[in-house]
């Protein structure tokens, strides 16, 4: 056999050996278990308790806002009208309460006192006439009928004087305590209605509930939005986490407080996370055992992790990859 053929044969055998070795290495070497988690953050949907038309939008998508910053303003003419009605009713109730507390006017009191004085004068005259009639009747000067007339006139005048005295007392005392209490209750009721209307009116100006970033604006200026309709979404970028759906067969390694490194492709860097929460109940089956006798469905648990420190530019939706074999 020629030398060149021998060398070619040896080279082919070496090539086959190398290929077999590489294939064997891939077959023998286990594939690493990579877990992929998704970043999420707390979001707040700003809405109003009243319906209205958007009058002005004070923010834009991507804008950083602070807690208490004005997001948008609604035009609510119906609510404004209710506030005006409630204030008018409150003013009327307050006037009625003032009237009840002040009692009768000075002119009414003076008039009642004059009538009472007249009635007392008439009573004094009737009493004198009665006494005179009694004396004359004893002396036989007048008939018994005249004495009866004087007696009746005294009784009528006495009753009139008592009635005038009662009217004068009522004028001095003013309204009854029950009327005053009723007027006060009406005033308080009117004040509560005003407070409710003003509260609804104030809710036409919507403020940011937290520090964060405006992620979406659903409606624009001029659009009519209903009660509770989420117009602006604000994401709290300081409250961010990564959720992993982990098979129950991998759960023995997972404990609250476990720290590990995860690679974030969007940032091209490793970030340290800590296990913050493990769901108390499995969510769903990821694989159904159909071939192996006695197999079972492997279910998953949601595991929430948080960065151990603030990570700049970490945003919701980013992936975080973990090599499970290195935990």
CSV table of N, CA and C in Angstrom, one decimal, residues 119-257:
chain,number,residue,atom,x,y,z
A,119,UNK,N,-104.9,93.7,78.2
A,119,UNK,CA,-105.7,92.6,78.9
A,119,UNK,C,-105.7,92.8,80.4
A,120,UNK,N,-104.5,93.1,81.0
A,120,UNK,CA,-104.4,93.3,82.4
A,120,UNK,C,-105.3,94.5,82.9
A,121,UNK,N,-105.3,95.5,82.1
A,121,UNK,CA,-106.1,96.7,82.4
A,121,UNK,C,-107.5,96.4,82.4
A,122,UNK,N,-108.0,95.7,81.4
A,122,UNK,CA,-109.4,95.3,81.2
A,122,UNK,C,-109.8,94.4,82.4
A,123,UNK,N,-108.8,93.5,82.8
A,123,UNK,CA,-109.1,92.6,83.9
A,123,UNK,C,-109.3,93.4,85.2
A,124,UNK,N,-108.4,94.4,85.4
A,124,UNK,CA,-108.5,95.2,86.6
A,124,UNK,C,-109.8,95.9,86.7
A,125,UNK,N,-110.3,96.5,85.5
A,125,UNK,CA,-111.6,97.2,85.5
A,125,UNK,C,-112.7,96.2,85.7
A,126,UNK,N,-112.6,95.0,85.1
A,126,UNK,CA,-113.7,94.0,85.4
A,126,UNK,C,-113.8,93.6,86.8
A,127,UNK,N,-112.6,93.5,87.5
A,127,UNK,CA,-112.6,93.1,88.9
A,127,UNK,C,-113.2,94.2,89.8
A,128,UNK,N,-113.0,95.5,89.4
A,128,UNK,CA,-113.6,96.6,90.2
A,128,UNK,C,-115.1,96.6,90.0
A,129,UNK,N,-115.5,96.4,88.7
A,129,UNK,CA,-117.0,96.4,88.4
A,129,UNK,C,-117.6,95.2,89.2
A,130,UNK,N,-117.0,94.1,89.3
A,130,UNK,CA,-117.5,92.9,89.9
A,130,UNK,C,-117.7,93.2,91.4
A,131,UNK,N,-116.6,93.8,92.0
A,131,UNK,CA,-116.7,94.1,93.5
A,131,UNK,C,-117.8,95.2,93.7
A,132,UNK,N,-117.9,96.1,92.8
A,132,UNK,CA,-119.0,97.2,93.0
A,132,UNK,C,-120.4,96.5,92.9
A,133,UNK,N,-120.5,95.6,91.9
A,133,UNK,CA,-121.8,95.0,91.8
A,133,UNK,C,-122.2,94.1,93.0
A,134,UNK,N,-121.2,93.5,93.6
A,134,UNK,CA,-121.4,92.7,94.8
A,134,UNK,C,-121.9,93.5,95.9
A,135,UNK,N,-121.3,94.7,96.1
A,135,UNK,CA,-121.7,95.6,97.2
A,135,UNK,C,-123.1,96.2,96.9
A,136,UNK,N,-123.4,96.6,95.7
A,136,UNK,CA,-124.7,97.1,95.4
A,136,UNK,C,-125.8,96.1,95.5
A,137,UNK,N,-125.5,94.9,95.1
A,137,UNK,CA,-126.5,93.8,95.2
A,137,UNK,C,-126.8,93.5,96.7
A,138,UNK,N,-125.8,93.6,97.6
A,138,UNK,CA,-126.1,93.4,99.0
A,138,UNK,C,-127.0,94.4,99.6
A,139,UNK,N,-126.8,95.7,99.0
A,139,UNK,CA,-127.6,96.8,99.5
A,139,UNK,C,-129.0,96.8,98.8
A,140,UNK,N,-129.2,95.9,97.9
A,140,UNK,CA,-130.4,95.8,97.2
A,140,UNK,C,-130.6,96.9,96.1
A,141,UNK,N,-129.6,97.6,95.7
A,141,UNK,CA,-129.7,98.6,94.7
A,141,UNK,C,-129.9,98.1,93.3
A,142,UNK,N,-129.1,97.0,93.0
A,142,UNK,CA,-129.2,96.4,91.7
A,142,UNK,C,-129.8,95.0,91.8
A,143,UNK,N,-130.3,94.5,90.7
A,143,UNK,CA,-130.8,93.1,90.7
A,143,UNK,C,-129.7,92.1,90.6
A,144,UNK,N,-130.0,90.9,90.9
A,144,UNK,CA,-129.1,89.8,90.8
A,144,UNK,C,-128.5,89.6,89.4
A,145,UNK,N,-129.3,89.9,88.4
A,145,UNK,CA,-128.9,89.8,87.0
A,145,UNK,C,-127.7,90.6,86.7
A,146,UNK,N,-127.7,91.8,87.3
A,146,UNK,CA,-126.5,92.7,87.0
A,146,UNK,C,-125.3,92.1,87.7
A,147,UNK,N,-125.4,91.4,88.8
A,147,UNK,CA,-124.2,90.8,89.4
A,147,UNK,C,-123.8,89.6,88.6
A,148,UNK,N,-124.7,88.9,88.0
A,148,UNK,CA,-124.3,87.7,87.1
A,148,UNK,C,-123.5,88.3,85.9
A,149,UNK,N,-124.0,89.4,85.4
A,149,UNK,CA,-123.3,90.0,84.2
A,149,UNK,C,-121.9,90.4,84.6
A,150,UNK,N,-121.7,91.0,85.7
A,150,UNK,CA,-120.4,91.4,86.2
A,150,UNK,C,-119.5,90.2,86.4
A,151,UNK,N,-120.1,89.1,87.0
A,151,UNK,CA,-119.3,87.9,87.2
A,151,UNK,C,-118.8,87.3,85.9
A,152,UNK,N,-119.7,87.2,84.9
A,152,UNK,CA,-119.3,86.7,83.6
A,152,UNK,C,-118.3,87.5,83.0
A,153,UNK,N,-118.4,88.8,83.0
A,153,UNK,CA,-117.4,89.7,82.4
A,153,UNK,C,-116.1,89.6,83.0
A,154,UNK,N,-116.1,89.3,84.4
A,154,UNK,CA,-114.8,89.1,85.1
A,154,UNK,C,-114.1,87.8,84.6
A,155,UNK,N,-114.9,86.8,84.4
A,155,UNK,CA,-114.4,85.5,84.0
A,155,UNK,C,-113.8,85.6,82.6
A,156,UNK,N,-114.6,86.2,81.7
A,156,UNK,CA,-114.1,86.4,80.3
A,156,UNK,C,-112.8,87.2,80.2
A,157,UNK,N,-112.8,88.3,81.0
A,157,UNK,CA,-111.6,89.2,81.0
A,157,UNK,C,-110.4,88.5,81.6
A,158,UNK,N,-110.6,87.6,82.6
A,158,UNK,CA,-109.6,86.8,83.2
A,158,UNK,C,-109.0,85.9,82.1
A,159,UNK,N,-109.8,85.2,81.4
A,159,UNK,CA,-109.4,84.3,80.4
A,159,UNK,C,-108.6,85.0,79.3
A,160,UNK,N,-109.1,86.2,78.9
A,160,UNK,CA,-108.4,86.9,77.9
A,160,UNK,C,-107.0,87.4,78.4
A,161,UNK,N,-106.9,87.8,79.6
A,161,UNK,CA,-105.6,88.2,80.2
A,161,UNK,C,-104.7,87.0,80.3
A,162,UNK,N,-105.2,85.8,80.6
A,162,UNK,CA,-104.3,84.7,80.7
A,162,UNK,C,-103.7,84.3,79.3
A,163,UNK,N,-104.6,84.4,78.3
A,163,UNK,CA,-104.2,84.1,76.9
A,163,UNK,C,-103.1,85.1,76.4
A,164,UNK,N,-103.3,86.4,76.8
A,164,UNK,CA,-102.4,87.4,76.4
A,164,UNK,C,-101.0,87.2,77.1
A,165,UNK,N,-101.1,86.8,78.3
A,165,UNK,CA,-99.9,86.5,79.1
A,165,UNK,C,-99.1,85.4,78.4
A,166,UNK,N,-99.8,84.3,78.0
A,166,UNK,CA,-99.2,83.2,77.4
A,166,UNK,C,-98.5,83.6,76.0
A,167,UNK,N,-99.2,84.4,75.3
A,167,UNK,CA,-98.7,84.8,74.0
A,167,UNK,C,-97.4,85.7,74.2
A,168,UNK,N,-97.4,86.5,75.2
A,168,UNK,CA,-96.2,87.3,75.5
A,168,UNK,C,-95.1,86.4,76.0
A,169,UNK,N,-95.4,85.4,76.8
A,169,UNK,CA,-94.3,84.5,77.2
A,169,UNK,C,-93.7,83.7,76.0
A,170,UNK,N,-94.6,83.3,75.1
A,170,UNK,CA,-94.1,82.6,73.9
A,170,UNK,C,-93.2,83.5,73.1
A,171,UNK,N,-93.6,84.7,73.0
A,171,UNK,CA,-92.8,85.7,72.2
A,171,UNK,C,-91.4,85.9,72.8
A,172,UNK,N,-91.3,85.9,74.2
A,172,UNK,CA,-90.1,86.1,74.9
A,172,UNK,C,-89.2,84.8,74.7
A,173,UNK,N,-89.8,83.7,74.8
A,173,UNK,CA,-89.0,82.4,74.8
A,173,UNK,C,-88.6,82.0,73.4
A,174,UNK,N,-89.2,82.4,72.4
A,174,UNK,CA,-88.9,82.1,71.0
A,174,UNK,C,-89.4,80.7,70.7
A,175,UNK,N,-88.7,80.1,69.7
A,175,UNK,CA,-89.1,78.7,69.2
A,175,UNK,C,-88.9,77.7,70.3
A,176,UNK,N,-89.6,76.6,70.2
A,176,UNK,CA,-89.5,75.5,71.1
A,176,UNK,C,-88.2,74.8,70.9
A,177,UNK,N,-87.7,74.0,71.9
A,177,UNK,CA,-86.4,73.3,71.8
A,177,UNK,C,-86.5,72.3,70.6
A,178,UNK,N,-87.7,71.7,70.4
A,178,UNK,CA,-87.8,70.7,69.3
A,178,UNK,C,-87.6,71.4,68.0
A,179,UNK,N,-88.2,72.6,67.8
A,179,UNK,CA,-88.0,73.3,66.6
A,179,UNK,C,-86.6,73.7,66.3
A,180,UNK,N,-85.9,74.1,67.4
A,180,UNK,CA,-84.5,74.5,67.3
A,180,UNK,C,-83.6,73.3,66.9
A,181,UNK,N,-83.9,72.1,67.5
A,181,UNK,CA,-83.2,70.9,67.2
A,181,UNK,C,-83.4,70.5,65.8
A,182,UNK,N,-84.7,70.6,65.3
A,182,UNK,CA,-85.0,70.2,63.9
A,182,UNK,C,-84.3,71.2,63.0
A,183,UNK,N,-84.3,72.5,63.2
A,183,UNK,CA,-83.6,73.4,62.4
A,183,UNK,C,-82.1,73.1,62.3
A,184,UNK,N,-81.5,72.7,63.5
A,184,UNK,CA,-80.1,72.4,63.5
A,184,UNK,C,-79.8,71.2,62.7
A,185,UNK,N,-80.7,70.1,62.8
A,185,UNK,CA,-80.5,68.9,62.0
A,185,UNK,C,-80.5,69.2,60.5
A,186,UNK,N,-81.5,70.1,60.1
A,186,UNK,CA,-81.6,70.4,58.7
A,186,UNK,C,-80.3,71.1,58.2
A,187,UNK,N,-79.7,72.0,59.1
A,187,UNK,CA,-78.5,72.6,58.7
A,187,UNK,C,-77.3,71.7,58.5
A,188,UNK,N,-77.3,70.7,59.5
A,188,UNK,CA,-76.2,69.7,59.4
A,188,UNK,C,-76.4,68.8,58.1
A,189,UNK,N,-77.6,68.5,57.8
A,189,UNK,CA,-77.9,67.7,56.6
A,189,UNK,C,-77.5,68.4,55.4
A,190,UNK,N,-77.8,69.7,55.3
A,190,UNK,CA,-77.4,70.5,54.2
A,190,UNK,C,-75.9,70.6,54.0
A,191,UNK,N,-75.2,70.7,55.2
A,191,UNK,CA,-73.7,70.8,55.2
A,191,UNK,C,-73.1,69.5,54.6
A,192,UNK,N,-73.7,68.4,55.0
A,192,UNK,CA,-73.3,67.1,54.5
A,192,UNK,C,-73.4,67.0,53.0
A,193,UNK,N,-74.6,67.4,52.5
A,193,UNK,CA,-74.8,67.4,51.0
A,193,UNK,C,-73.8,68.3,50.3
A,194,UNK,N,-73.5,69.4,50.9
A,194,UNK,CA,-72.5,70.3,50.3
A,194,UNK,C,-71.1,69.6,50.3
A,195,UNK,N,-70.8,69.0,51.4
A,195,UNK,CA,-69.5,68.3,51.5
A,195,UNK,C,-69.4,67.2,50.4
A,196,UNK,N,-70.5,66.5,50.2
A,196,UNK,CA,-70.5,65.4,49.2
A,196,UNK,C,-70.3,66.0,47.8
A,197,UNK,N,-71.0,67.0,47.5
A,197,UNK,CA,-71.0,67.7,46.2
A,197,UNK,C,-69.6,68.3,45.9
A,198,UNK,N,-69.0,68.9,47.0
A,198,UNK,CA,-67.7,69.5,46.8
A,198,UNK,C,-66.6,68.4,46.6
A,199,UNK,N,-66.8,67.3,47.3
A,199,UNK,CA,-65.9,66.1,47.1
A,199,UNK,C,-65.9,65.6,45.7
A,200,UNK,N,-67.1,65.5,45.1
A,200,UNK,CA,-67.2,65.1,43.7
A,200,UNK,C,-66.6,66.1,42.8
A,201,UNK,N,-66.8,67.4,43.1
A,201,UNK,CA,-66.2,68.4,42.3
A,201,UNK,C,-64.7,68.4,42.3
A,202,UNK,N,-64.1,68.1,43.5
A,202,UNK,CA,-62.7,68.1,43.7
A,202,UNK,C,-62.1,66.9,42.9
A,203,UNK,N,-62.9,65.8,42.8
A,203,UNK,CA,-62.4,64.6,42.1
A,203,UNK,C,-62.3,64.8,40.6
A,204,UNK,N,-62.7,66.0,40.1
A,204,UNK,CA,-62.5,66.3,38.7
A,204,UNK,C,-61.1,66.6,38.3
A,205,UNK,N,-60.2,66.8,39.4
A,205,UNK,CA,-58.8,67.0,39.2
A,205,UNK,C,-58.1,65.8,39.7
A,206,UNK,N,-57.4,65.0,38.9
A,206,UNK,CA,-56.9,63.8,39.2
A,206,UNK,C,-55.3,63.9,39.4
A,207,UNK,N,-54.9,63.4,40.5
A,207,UNK,CA,-53.4,63.6,40.9
A,207,UNK,C,-52.8,62.2,40.9
A,208,UNK,N,-51.5,62.2,40.8
A,208,UNK,CA,-50.7,61.0,40.8
A,208,UNK,C,-50.7,60.4,42.2
A,209,UNK,N,-51.0,59.1,42.3
A,209,UNK,CA,-51.0,58.4,43.6
A,209,UNK,C,-49.6,58.1,44.1
A,210,UNK,N,-48.6,58.2,43.3
A,210,UNK,CA,-47.3,57.7,43.7
A,210,UNK,C,-46.2,58.4,42.8
A,211,UNK,N,-45.0,58.2,43.3
A,211,UNK,CA,-43.9,58.6,42.4
A,211,UNK,C,-43.7,57.5,41.3
A,212,UNK,N,-43.5,57.9,40.1
A,212,UNK,CA,-43.3,56.9,39.1
A,212,UNK,C,-43.2,57.4,37.7
A,213,UNK,N,-43.5,56.6,36.7
A,213,UNK,CA,-43.4,56.9,35.3
A,213,UNK,C,-44.8,56.7,34.6
A,214,UNK,N,-45.2,57.6,33.8
A,214,UNK,CA,-46.5,57.5,33.1
A,214,UNK,C,-46.2,56.5,32.0
A,215,UNK,N,-46.9,55.3,32.1
A,215,UNK,CA,-46.7,54.3,31.1
A,215,UNK,C,-47.7,54.3,29.9
A,216,UNK,N,-48.9,54.8,30.2
A,216,UNK,CA,-49.9,54.8,29.2
A,216,UNK,C,-51.0,55.9,29.5
A,217,UNK,N,-51.5,56.5,28.4
A,217,UNK,CA,-52.6,57.4,28.5
A,217,UNK,C,-53.7,56.9,27.5
A,218,UNK,N,-54.8,56.5,28.1
A,218,UNK,CA,-55.8,55.8,27.3
A,218,UNK,C,-56.8,56.8,26.5
A,219,UNK,N,-57.1,57.9,27.2
A,219,UNK,CA,-58.0,58.9,26.6
A,219,UNK,C,-57.3,60.2,26.3
A,220,UNK,N,-57.8,61.0,25.4
A,220,UNK,CA,-57.2,62.3,25.1
A,220,UNK,C,-58.2,63.4,25.4
A,221,UNK,N,-57.6,64.6,25.3
A,221,UNK,CA,-58.4,65.8,25.6
A,221,UNK,C,-59.7,65.9,24.7
A,222,UNK,N,-60.8,66.2,25.3
A,222,UNK,CA,-62.1,66.2,24.6
A,222,UNK,C,-62.9,65.0,24.6
A,223,UNK,N,-62.3,63.9,25.0
A,223,UNK,CA,-63.0,62.6,25.1
A,223,UNK,C,-63.8,62.5,26.4
A,224,UNK,N,-65.0,61.9,26.3
A,224,UNK,CA,-65.9,61.7,27.4
A,224,UNK,C,-65.5,60.4,28.1
A,225,UNK,N,-65.2,60.4,29.4
A,225,UNK,CA,-64.8,59.2,30.1
A,225,UNK,C,-65.9,58.9,31.2
A,226,UNK,N,-66.1,57.7,31.5
A,226,UNK,CA,-67.1,57.3,32.5
A,226,UNK,C,-66.5,57.3,33.9
A,227,UNK,N,-67.3,57.0,34.9
A,227,UNK,CA,-66.9,56.9,36.3
A,227,UNK,C,-66.0,55.7,36.4
A,228,UNK,N,-64.8,55.9,37.1
A,228,UNK,CA,-63.9,54.9,37.3
A,228,UNK,C,-63.1,54.4,36.1
A,229,UNK,N,-63.2,55.1,35.0
A,229,UNK,CA,-62.5,54.7,33.8
A,229,UNK,C,-61.0,55.1,33.9
A,230,UNK,N,-60.1,54.1,33.8
A,230,UNK,CA,-58.7,54.3,34.0
A,230,UNK,C,-58.1,55.1,32.8
A,231,UNK,N,-57.7,56.4,33.0
A,231,UNK,CA,-57.3,57.2,32.0
A,231,UNK,C,-55.7,57.2,31.9
A,232,UNK,N,-55.0,57.3,33.0
A,232,UNK,CA,-53.6,57.3,33.0
A,232,UNK,C,-53.1,56.2,33.9
A,233,UNK,N,-52.0,55.5,33.5
A,233,UNK,CA,-51.4,54.5,34.2
A,233,UNK,C,-50.0,54.9,34.6
A,234,UNK,N,-49.7,54.9,35.9
A,234,UNK,CA,-48.4,55.3,36.5
A,234,UNK,C,-47.8,54.0,37.1
A,235,UNK,N,-46.5,53.8,36.7
A,235,UNK,CA,-45.8,52.6,37.2
A,235,UNK,C,-44.8,53.1,38.2
A,236,UNK,N,-44.8,52.4,39.4
A,236,UNK,CA,-43.8,52.7,40.4
A,236,UNK,C,-42.5,52.0,40.1
A,237,UNK,N,-41.5,52.7,39.5
A,237,UNK,CA,-40.3,52.0,39.1
A,237,UNK,C,-39.4,51.6,40.3
A,238,UNK,N,-39.8,52.0,41.5
A,238,UNK,CA,-39.0,51.7,42.7
A,238,UNK,C,-39.6,50.4,43.3
A,239,UNK,N,-40.7,49.9,42.8
A,239,UNK,CA,-41.3,48.7,43.4
A,239,UNK,C,-41.3,47.7,42.2
A,240,UNK,N,-40.2,47.0,42.0
A,240,UNK,CA,-40.1,46.2,40.8
A,240,UNK,C,-39.6,44.8,41.3
A,241,UNK,N,-40.0,43.7,40.5
A,241,UNK,CA,-39.7,42.4,40.9
A,241,UNK,C,-39.7,41.5,39.6
A,242,UNK,N,-39.2,40.3,39.8
A,242,UNK,CA,-39.1,39.3,38.7
A,242,UNK,C,-39.8,38.0,39.2
A,243,UNK,N,-40.7,37.5,38.4
A,243,UNK,CA,-41.5,36.3,38.7
A,243,UNK,C,-41.0,35.1,37.9
A,244,UNK,N,-40.7,34.0,38.5
A,244,UNK,CA,-40.4,32.8,37.9
A,244,UNK,C,-41.5,31.7,38.1
A,245,UNK,N,-41.8,31.0,37.1
A,245,UNK,CA,-42.7,29.9,37.2
A,245,UNK,C,-41.9,28.6,37.3
A,246,UNK,N,-41.7,28.0,38.5
A,246,UNK,CA,-40.8,27.0,38.7
A,246,UNK,C,-41.5,25.6,38.9
A,247,UNK,N,-41.0,24.6,38.2
A,247,UNK,CA,-41.6,23.3,38.4
A,247,UNK,C,-41.4,22.8,39.9
A,248,UNK,N,-42.4,22.0,40.3
A,248,UNK,CA,-42.4,21.6,41.7
A,248,UNK,C,-41.2,20.7,42.0
A,249,UNK,N,-40.6,20.0,40.9
A,249,UNK,CA,-39.5,19.1,41.1
A,249,UNK,C,-38.2,19.9,41.4
A,250,UNK,N,-38.2,21.2,41.1
A,250,UNK,CA,-37.1,22.1,41.4
A,250,UNK,C,-37.3,22.9,42.6
A,251,UNK,N,-38.4,22.8,43.3
A,251,UNK,CA,-38.7,23.6,44.4
A,251,UNK,C,-37.9,23.3,45.7
A,252,UNK,N,-37.3,22.1,45.8
A,252,UNK,CA,-36.5,21.9,47.0
A,252,UNK,C,-35.4,22.9,47.2
A,253,UNK,N,-34.9,23.5,46.2
A,253,UNK,CA,-33.8,24.5,46.3
A,253,UNK,C,-34.3,25.9,46.7
A,254,UNK,N,-35.6,26.1,46.5
A,254,UNK,CA,-36.1,27.4,46.7
A,254,UNK,C,-36.6,27.7,48.1
A,255,UNK,N,-36.0,28.7,48.8
A,255,UNK,CA,-36.4,29.1,50.1
A,255,UNK,C,-36.5,30.6,50.1
A,256,UNK,N,-37.4,31.1,51.0
A,256,UNK,CA,-37.5,32.5,51.2
A,256,UNK,C,-36.1,33.1,51.7
A,257,UNK,N,-35.6,34.1,51.1
A,257,UNK,CA,-34.4,34.7,51.4
A,257,UNK,C,-33.2,34.2,50.6
